[in-house]
PDB file of C-alpha atoms and ligand atoms in Angstrom:
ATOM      1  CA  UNK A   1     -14.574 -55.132  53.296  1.00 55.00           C
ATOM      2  CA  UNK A   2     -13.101 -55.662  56.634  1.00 59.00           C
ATOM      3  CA  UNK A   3     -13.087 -52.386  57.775  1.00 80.00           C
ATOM      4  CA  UNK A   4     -16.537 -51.428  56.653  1.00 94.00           C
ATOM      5  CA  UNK A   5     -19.355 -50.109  58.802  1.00 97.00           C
ATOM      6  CA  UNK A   6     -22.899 -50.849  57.442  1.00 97.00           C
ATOM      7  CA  UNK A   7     -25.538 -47.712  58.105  1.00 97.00           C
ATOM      8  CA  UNK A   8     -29.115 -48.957  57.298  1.00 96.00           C
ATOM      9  CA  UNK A   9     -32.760 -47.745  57.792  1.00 94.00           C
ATOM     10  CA  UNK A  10     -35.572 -45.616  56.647  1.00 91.00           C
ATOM     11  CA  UNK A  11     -35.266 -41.931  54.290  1.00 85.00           C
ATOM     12  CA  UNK A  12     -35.027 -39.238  57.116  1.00 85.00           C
ATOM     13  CA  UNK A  13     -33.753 -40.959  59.923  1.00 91.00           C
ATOM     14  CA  UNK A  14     -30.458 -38.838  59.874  1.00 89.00           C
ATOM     15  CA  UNK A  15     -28.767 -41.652  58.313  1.00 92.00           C
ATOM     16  CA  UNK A  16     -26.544 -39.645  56.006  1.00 91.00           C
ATOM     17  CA  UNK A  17     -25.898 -37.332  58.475  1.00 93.00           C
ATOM     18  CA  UNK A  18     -25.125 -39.956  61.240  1.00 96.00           C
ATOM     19  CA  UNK A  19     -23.007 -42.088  58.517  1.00 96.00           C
ATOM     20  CA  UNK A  20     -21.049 -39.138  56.787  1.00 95.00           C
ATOM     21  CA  UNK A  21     -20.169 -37.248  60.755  1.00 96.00           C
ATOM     22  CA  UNK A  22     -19.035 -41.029  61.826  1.00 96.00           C
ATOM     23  CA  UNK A  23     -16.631 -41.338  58.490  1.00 96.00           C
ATOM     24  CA  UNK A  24     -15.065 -38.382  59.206  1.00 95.00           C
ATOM     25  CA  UNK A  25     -14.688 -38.756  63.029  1.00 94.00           C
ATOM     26  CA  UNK A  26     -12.675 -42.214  61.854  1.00 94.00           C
ATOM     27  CA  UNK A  27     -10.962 -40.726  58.978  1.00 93.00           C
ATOM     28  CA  UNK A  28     -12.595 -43.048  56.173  1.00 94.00           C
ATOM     29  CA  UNK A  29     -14.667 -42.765  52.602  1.00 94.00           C
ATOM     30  CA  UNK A  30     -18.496 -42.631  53.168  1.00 96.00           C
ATOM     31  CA  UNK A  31     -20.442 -44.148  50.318  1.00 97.00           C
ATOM     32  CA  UNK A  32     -24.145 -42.571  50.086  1.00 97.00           C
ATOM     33  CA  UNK A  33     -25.542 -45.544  48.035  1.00 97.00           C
ATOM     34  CA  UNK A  34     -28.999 -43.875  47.430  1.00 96.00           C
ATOM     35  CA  UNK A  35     -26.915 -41.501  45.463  1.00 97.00           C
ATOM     36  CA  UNK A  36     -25.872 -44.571  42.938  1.00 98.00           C
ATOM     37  CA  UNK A  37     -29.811 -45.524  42.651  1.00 98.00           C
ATOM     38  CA  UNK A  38     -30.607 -41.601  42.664  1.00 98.00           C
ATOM     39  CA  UNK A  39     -28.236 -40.920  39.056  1.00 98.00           C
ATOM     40  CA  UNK A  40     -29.959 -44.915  37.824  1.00 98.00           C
ATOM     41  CA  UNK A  41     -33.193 -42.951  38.188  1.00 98.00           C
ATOM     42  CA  UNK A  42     -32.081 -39.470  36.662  1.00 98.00           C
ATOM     43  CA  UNK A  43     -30.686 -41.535  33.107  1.00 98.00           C
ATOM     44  CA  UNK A  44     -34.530 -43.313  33.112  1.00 98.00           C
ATOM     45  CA  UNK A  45     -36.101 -39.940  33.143  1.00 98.00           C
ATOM     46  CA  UNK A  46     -33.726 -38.338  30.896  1.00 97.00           C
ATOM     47  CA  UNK A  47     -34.131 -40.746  28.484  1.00 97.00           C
ATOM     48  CA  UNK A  48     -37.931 -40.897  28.866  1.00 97.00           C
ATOM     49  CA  UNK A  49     -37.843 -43.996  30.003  1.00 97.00           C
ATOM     50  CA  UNK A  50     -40.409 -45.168  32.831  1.00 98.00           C
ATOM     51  CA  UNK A  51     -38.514 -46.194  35.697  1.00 98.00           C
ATOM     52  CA  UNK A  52     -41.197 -48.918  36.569  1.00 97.00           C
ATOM     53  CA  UNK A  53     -40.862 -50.643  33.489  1.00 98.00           C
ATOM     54  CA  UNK A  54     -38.447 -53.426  34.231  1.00 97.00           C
ATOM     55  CA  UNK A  55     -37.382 -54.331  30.847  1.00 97.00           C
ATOM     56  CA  UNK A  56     -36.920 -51.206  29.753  1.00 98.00           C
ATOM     57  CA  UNK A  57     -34.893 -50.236  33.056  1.00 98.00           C
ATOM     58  CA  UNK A  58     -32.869 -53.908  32.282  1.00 97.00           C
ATOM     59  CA  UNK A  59     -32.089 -52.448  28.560  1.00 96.00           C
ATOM     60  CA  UNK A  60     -30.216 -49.514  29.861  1.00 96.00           C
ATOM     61  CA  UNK A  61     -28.250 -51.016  32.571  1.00 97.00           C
ATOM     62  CA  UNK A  62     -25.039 -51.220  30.346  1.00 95.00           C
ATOM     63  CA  UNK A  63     -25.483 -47.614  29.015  1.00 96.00           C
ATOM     64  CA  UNK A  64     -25.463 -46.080  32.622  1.00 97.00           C
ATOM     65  CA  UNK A  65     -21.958 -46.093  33.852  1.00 97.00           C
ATOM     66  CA  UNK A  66     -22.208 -45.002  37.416  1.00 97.00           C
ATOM     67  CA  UNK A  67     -19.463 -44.143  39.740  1.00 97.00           C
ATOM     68  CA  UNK A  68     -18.454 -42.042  42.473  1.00 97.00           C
ATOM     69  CA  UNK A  69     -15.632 -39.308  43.611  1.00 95.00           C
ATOM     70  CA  UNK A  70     -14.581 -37.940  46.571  1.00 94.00           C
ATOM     71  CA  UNK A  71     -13.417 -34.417  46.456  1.00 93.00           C
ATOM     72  CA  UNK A  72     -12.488 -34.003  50.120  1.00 89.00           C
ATOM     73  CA  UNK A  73     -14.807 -35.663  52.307  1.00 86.00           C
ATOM     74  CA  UNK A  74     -17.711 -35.107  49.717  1.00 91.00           C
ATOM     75  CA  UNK A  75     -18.768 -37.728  47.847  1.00 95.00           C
ATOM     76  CA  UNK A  76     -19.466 -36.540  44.023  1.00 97.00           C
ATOM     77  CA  UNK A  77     -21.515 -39.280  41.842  1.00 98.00           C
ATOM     78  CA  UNK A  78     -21.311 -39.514  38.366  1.00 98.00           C
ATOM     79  CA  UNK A  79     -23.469 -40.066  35.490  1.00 98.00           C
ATOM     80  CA  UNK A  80     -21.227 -41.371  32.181  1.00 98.00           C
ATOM     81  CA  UNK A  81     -18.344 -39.110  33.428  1.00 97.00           C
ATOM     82  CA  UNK A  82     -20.683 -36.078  34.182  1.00 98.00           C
ATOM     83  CA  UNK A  83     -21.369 -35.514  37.649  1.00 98.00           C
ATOM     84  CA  UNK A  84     -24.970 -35.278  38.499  1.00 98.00           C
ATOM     85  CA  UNK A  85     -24.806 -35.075  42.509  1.00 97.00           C
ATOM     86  CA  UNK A  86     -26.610 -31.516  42.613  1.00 96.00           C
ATOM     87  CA  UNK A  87     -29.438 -33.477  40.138  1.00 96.00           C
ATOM     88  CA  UNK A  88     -30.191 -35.843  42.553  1.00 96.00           C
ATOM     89  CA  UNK A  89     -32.202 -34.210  45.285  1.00 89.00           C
ATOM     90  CA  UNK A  90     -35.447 -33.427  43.199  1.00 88.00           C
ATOM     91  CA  UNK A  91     -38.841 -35.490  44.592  1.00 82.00           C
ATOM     92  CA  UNK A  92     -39.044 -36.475  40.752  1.00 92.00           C
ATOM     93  CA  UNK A  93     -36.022 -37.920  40.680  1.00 95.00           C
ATOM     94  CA  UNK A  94     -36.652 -38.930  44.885  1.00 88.00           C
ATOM     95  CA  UNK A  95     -39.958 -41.049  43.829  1.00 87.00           C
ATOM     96  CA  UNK A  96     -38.326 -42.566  40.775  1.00 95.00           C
ATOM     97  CA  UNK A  97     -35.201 -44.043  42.847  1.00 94.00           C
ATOM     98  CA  UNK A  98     -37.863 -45.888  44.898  1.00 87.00           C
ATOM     99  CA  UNK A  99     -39.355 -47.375  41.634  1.00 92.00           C
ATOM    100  CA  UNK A 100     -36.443 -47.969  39.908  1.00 96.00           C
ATOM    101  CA  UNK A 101     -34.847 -49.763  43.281  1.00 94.00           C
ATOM    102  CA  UNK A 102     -37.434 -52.741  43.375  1.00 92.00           C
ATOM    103  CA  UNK A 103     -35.937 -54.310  40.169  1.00 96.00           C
ATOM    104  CA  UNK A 104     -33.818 -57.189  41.274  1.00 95.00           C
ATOM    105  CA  UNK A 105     -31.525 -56.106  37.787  1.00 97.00           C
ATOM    106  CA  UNK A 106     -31.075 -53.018  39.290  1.00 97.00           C
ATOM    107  CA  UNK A 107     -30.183 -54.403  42.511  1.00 96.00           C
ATOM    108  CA  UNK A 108     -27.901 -56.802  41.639  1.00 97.00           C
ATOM    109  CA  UNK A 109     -25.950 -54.028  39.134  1.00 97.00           C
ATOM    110  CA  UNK A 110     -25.816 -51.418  42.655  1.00 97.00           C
ATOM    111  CA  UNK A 111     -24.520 -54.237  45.063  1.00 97.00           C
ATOM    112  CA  UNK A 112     -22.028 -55.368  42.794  1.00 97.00           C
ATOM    113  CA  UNK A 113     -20.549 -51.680  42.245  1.00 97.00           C
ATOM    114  CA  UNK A 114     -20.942 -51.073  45.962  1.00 97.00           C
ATOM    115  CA  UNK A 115     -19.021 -54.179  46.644  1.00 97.00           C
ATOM    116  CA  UNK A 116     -16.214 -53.607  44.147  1.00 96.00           C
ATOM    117  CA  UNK A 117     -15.858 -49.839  45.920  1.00 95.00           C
ATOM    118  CA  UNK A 118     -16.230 -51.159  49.526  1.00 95.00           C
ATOM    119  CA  UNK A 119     -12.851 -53.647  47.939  1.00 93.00           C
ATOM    120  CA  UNK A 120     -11.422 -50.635  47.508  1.00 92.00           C
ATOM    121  CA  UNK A 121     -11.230 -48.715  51.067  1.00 92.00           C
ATOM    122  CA  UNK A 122     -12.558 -49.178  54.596  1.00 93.00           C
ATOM    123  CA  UNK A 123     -15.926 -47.126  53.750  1.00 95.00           C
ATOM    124  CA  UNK A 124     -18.983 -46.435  55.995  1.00 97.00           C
ATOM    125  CA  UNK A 125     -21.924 -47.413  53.443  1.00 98.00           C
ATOM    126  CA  UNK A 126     -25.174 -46.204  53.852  1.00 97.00           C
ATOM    127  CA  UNK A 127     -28.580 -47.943  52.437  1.00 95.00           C
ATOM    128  CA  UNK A 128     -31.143 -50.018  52.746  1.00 93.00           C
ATOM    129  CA  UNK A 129     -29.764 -53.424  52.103  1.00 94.00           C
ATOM    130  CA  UNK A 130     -25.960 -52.985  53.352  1.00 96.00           C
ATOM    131  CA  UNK A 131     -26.143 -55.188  56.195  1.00 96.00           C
ATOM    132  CA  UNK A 132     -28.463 -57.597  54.748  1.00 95.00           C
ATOM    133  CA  UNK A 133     -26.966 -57.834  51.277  1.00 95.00           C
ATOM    134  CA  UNK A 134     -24.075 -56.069  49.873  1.00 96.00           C
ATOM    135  CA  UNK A 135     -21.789 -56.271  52.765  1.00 96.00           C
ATOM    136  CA  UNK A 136     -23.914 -58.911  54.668  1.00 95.00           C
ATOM    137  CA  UNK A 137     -20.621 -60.247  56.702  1.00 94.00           C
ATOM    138  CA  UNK A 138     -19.223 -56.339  57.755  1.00 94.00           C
ATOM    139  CA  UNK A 139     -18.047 -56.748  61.163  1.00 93.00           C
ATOM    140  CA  UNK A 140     -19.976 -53.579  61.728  1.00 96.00           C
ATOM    141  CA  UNK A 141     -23.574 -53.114  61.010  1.00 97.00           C
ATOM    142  CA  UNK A 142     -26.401 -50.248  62.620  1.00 97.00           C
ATOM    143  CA  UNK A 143     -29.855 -49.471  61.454  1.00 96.00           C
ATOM    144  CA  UNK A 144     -31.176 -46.069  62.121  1.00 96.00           C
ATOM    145  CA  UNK A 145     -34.254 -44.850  62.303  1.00 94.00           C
ATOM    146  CA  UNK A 146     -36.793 -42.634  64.029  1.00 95.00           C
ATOM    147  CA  UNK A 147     -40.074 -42.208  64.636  1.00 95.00           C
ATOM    148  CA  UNK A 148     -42.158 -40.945  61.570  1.00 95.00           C
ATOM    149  CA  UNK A 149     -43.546 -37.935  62.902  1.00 96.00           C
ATOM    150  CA  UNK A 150     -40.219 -37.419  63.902  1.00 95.00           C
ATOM    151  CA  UNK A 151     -38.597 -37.915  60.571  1.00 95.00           C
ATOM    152  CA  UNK A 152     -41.964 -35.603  58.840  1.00 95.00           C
ATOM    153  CA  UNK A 153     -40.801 -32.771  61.395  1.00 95.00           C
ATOM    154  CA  UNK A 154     -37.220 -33.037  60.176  1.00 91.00           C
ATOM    155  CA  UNK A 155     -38.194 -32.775  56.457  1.00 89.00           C
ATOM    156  CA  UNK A 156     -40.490 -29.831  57.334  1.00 93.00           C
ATOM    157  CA  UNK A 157     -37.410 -27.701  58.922  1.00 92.00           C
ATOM    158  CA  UNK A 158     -35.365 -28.593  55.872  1.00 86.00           C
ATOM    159  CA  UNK A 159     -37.690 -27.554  53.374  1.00 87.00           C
ATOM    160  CA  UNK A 160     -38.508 -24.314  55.140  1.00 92.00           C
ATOM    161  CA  UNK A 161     -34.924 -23.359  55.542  1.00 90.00           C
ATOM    162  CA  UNK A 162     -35.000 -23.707  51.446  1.00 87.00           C
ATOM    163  CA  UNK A 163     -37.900 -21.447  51.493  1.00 92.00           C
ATOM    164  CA  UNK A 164     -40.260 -24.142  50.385  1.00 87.00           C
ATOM    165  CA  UNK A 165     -43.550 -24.544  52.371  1.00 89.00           C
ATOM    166  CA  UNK A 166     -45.435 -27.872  52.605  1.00 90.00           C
ATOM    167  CA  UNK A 167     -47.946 -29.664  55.249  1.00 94.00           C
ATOM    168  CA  UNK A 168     -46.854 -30.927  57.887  1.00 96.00           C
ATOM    169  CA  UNK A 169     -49.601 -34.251  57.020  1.00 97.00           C
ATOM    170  CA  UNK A 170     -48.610 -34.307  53.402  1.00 94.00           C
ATOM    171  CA  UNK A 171     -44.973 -34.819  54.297  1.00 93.00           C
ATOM    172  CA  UNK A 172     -45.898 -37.498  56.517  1.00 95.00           C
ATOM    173  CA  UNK A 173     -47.615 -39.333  54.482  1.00 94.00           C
ATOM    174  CA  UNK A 174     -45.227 -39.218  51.896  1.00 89.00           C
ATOM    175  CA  UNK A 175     -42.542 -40.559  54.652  1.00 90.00           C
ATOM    176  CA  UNK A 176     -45.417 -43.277  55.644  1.00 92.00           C
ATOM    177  CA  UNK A 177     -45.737 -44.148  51.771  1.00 88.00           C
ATOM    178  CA  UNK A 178     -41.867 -44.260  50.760  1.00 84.00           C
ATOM    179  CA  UNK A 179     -41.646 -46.362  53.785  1.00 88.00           C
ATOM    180  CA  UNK A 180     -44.183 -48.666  53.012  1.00 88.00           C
ATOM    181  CA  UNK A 181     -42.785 -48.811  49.217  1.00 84.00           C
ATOM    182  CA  UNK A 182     -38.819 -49.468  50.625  1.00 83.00           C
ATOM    183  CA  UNK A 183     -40.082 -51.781  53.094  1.00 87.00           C
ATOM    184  CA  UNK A 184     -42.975 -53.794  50.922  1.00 84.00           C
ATOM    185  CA  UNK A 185     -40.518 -54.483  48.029  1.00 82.00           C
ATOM    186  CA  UNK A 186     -40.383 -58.053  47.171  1.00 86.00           C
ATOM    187  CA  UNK A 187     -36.821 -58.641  46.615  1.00 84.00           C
ATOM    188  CA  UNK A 188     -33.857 -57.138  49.050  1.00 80.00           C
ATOM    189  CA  UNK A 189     -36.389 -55.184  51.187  1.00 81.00           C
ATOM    190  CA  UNK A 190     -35.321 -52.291  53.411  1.00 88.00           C
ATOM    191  CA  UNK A 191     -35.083 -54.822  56.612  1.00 89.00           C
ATOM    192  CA  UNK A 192     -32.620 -54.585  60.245  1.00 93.00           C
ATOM    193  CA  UNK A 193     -30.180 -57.502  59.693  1.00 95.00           C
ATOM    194  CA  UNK A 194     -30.649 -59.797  63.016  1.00 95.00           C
ATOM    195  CA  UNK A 195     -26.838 -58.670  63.537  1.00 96.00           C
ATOM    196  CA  UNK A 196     -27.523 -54.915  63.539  1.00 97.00           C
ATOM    197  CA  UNK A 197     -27.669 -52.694  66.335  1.00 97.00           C
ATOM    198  CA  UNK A 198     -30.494 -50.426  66.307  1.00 96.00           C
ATOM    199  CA  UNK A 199     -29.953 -46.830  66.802  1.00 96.00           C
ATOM    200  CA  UNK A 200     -33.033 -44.822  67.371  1.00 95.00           C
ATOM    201  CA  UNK A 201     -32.766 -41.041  66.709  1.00 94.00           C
ATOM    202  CA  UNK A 202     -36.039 -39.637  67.815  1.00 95.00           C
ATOM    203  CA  UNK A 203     -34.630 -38.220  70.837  1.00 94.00           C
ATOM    204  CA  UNK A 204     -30.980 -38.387  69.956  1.00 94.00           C
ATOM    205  CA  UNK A 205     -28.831 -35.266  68.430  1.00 92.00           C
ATOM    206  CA  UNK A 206     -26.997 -36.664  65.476  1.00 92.00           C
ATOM    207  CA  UNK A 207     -23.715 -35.946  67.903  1.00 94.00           C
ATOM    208  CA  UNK A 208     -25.176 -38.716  70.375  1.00 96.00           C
ATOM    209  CA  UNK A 209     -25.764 -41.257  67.872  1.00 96.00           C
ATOM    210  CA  UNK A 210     -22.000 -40.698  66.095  1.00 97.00           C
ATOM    211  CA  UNK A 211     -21.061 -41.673  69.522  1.00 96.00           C
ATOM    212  CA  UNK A 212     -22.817 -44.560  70.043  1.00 96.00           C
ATOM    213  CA  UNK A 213     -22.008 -45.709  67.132  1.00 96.00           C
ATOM    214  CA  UNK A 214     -18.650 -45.075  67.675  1.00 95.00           C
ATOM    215  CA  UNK A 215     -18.776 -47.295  71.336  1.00 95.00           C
ATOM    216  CA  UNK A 216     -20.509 -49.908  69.722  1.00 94.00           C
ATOM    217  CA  UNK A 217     -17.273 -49.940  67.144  1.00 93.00           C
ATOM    218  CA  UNK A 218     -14.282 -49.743  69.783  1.00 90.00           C
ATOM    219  CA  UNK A 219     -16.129 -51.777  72.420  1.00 85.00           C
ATOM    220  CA  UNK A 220     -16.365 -54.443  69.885  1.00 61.00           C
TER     221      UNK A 220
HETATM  222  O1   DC B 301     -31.178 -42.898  50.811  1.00 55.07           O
HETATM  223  P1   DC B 301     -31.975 -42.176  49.720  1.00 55.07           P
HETATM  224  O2   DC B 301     -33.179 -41.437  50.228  1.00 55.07           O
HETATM  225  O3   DC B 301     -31.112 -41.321  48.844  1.00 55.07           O
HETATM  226  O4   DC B 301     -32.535 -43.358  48.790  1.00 55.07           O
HETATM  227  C1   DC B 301     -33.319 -43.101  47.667  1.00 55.07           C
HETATM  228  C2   DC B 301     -34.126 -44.338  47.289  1.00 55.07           C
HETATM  229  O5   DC B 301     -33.237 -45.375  46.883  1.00 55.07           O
HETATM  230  C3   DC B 301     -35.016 -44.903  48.377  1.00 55.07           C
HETATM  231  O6   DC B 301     -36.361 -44.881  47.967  1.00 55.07           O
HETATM  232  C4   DC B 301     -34.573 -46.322  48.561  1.00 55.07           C
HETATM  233  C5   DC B 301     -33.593 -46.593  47.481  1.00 55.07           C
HETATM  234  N1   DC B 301     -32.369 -47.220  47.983  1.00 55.07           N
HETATM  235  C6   DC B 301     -32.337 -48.582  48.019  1.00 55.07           C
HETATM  236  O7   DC B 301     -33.324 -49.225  47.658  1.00 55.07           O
HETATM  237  N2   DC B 301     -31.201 -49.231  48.426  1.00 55.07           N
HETATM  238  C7   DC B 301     -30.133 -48.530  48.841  1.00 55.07           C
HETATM  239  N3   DC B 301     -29.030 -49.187  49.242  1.00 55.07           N
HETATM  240  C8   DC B 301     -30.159 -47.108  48.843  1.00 55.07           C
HETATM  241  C9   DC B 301     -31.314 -46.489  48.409  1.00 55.07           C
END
């Protein structure tokens, strides 16, 4: 846990972007924790199961057995031995992650994998609570974000290089209500530890803020 560099902040910041490029400028694992809550969420719909319902989310905590891969620099996650990773991008399985992720169960169950990997290997880990939970003492911690029309703009250019077409005010507020979901949770909210630097990306090419991350890390 020494070694490991704590990426926080909001869905479409360039987080994953920002965390994966810095891994592989320093030659370490990156850990995608979304992706852990993302395959929680894909069992609860595949089993029918309402990923609100807390019990019933609690009941199948034992059946999911999630872990993750790396095949290169690629992080693979899998489902029970399967891997799921090309499942997980779906807004179905996108809005049930951010129900599922409010149950403290649920929570507790991610940290505890994400510590027992972070054991492991120097990793950067990307999330919502690294920095204020799972690895709350990492030497290392950032929280990224951008502005939200910012973030709705970015979204827009992905979807229409898959061909997909959507609002540019319907993406927003989708950003705006994801946001407020992440950030509104009662326990482990999506929160900047006091320790963390802030990175903002608005007006920052995802090669500007690798390297200020990457300062921030030597000069330290
Ligand atoms: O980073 P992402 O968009 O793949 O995350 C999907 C959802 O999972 C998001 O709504 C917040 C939740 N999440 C979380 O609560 N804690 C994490 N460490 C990672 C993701």
């Amino acid at each position: 846990m020494k070694h490991s560099i704590a990426i926080d902040g909001p869905a479409g910041a360039g987080k994953s972007t920002v965390a994966k490029e810095l891994a592989r400028v320093l030659g370490i694992n990156y850990l995608n924790t979304g992706a852990m809550y993302r395959a929680l969420a894909l069992y609860a719909l595949e089993r029918g199961i309402s990923p609100s319902d807390e019990s019933a989310v609690s009941s199948i905590l034992n059946e999911a057995v999630i872990s993750v891969k790396y095949e290169g620099e690629e992080q693979r996650t899998l489902l029970n031995g399967r891997d799921c990773t090309e499942q997980l991008r779906s807004e179905a399985v996108s809005m049930a992650t951010s129900d599922i992720s409010r149950h403290r169960a649920v929570r507790d169950r991610m940290a505890g994998l994400q510590r027992e990997i972070a054991l492991r290997q120097p990793l950067v880990l990307e999330g919502r609570d690294i920095g204020t939970n799972v690895l709350y003492d990492a030497p290392h911690k950032f929280f990224v974000t951008a502005s939200a029309e910012e973030r709705a703009r970015r979204r827009q250019k992905q979807l229409d290089k898959l061909g997909v077409s959507a609002e540019f005010q319907t993406i927003l507020a989708d950003i705006i209500a994801r946001d407020r979901q992440d950030s509104g949770r009662e326990y482990m909210p999506l929160k900047r530890a006091d320790d963390a630097v802030l990175i903002d990306t608005t007006d920052l090419s995802i090669e500007e803020a690798v390297e200020a991350i990457k300062k921030r890390i030597e000069g330290a």
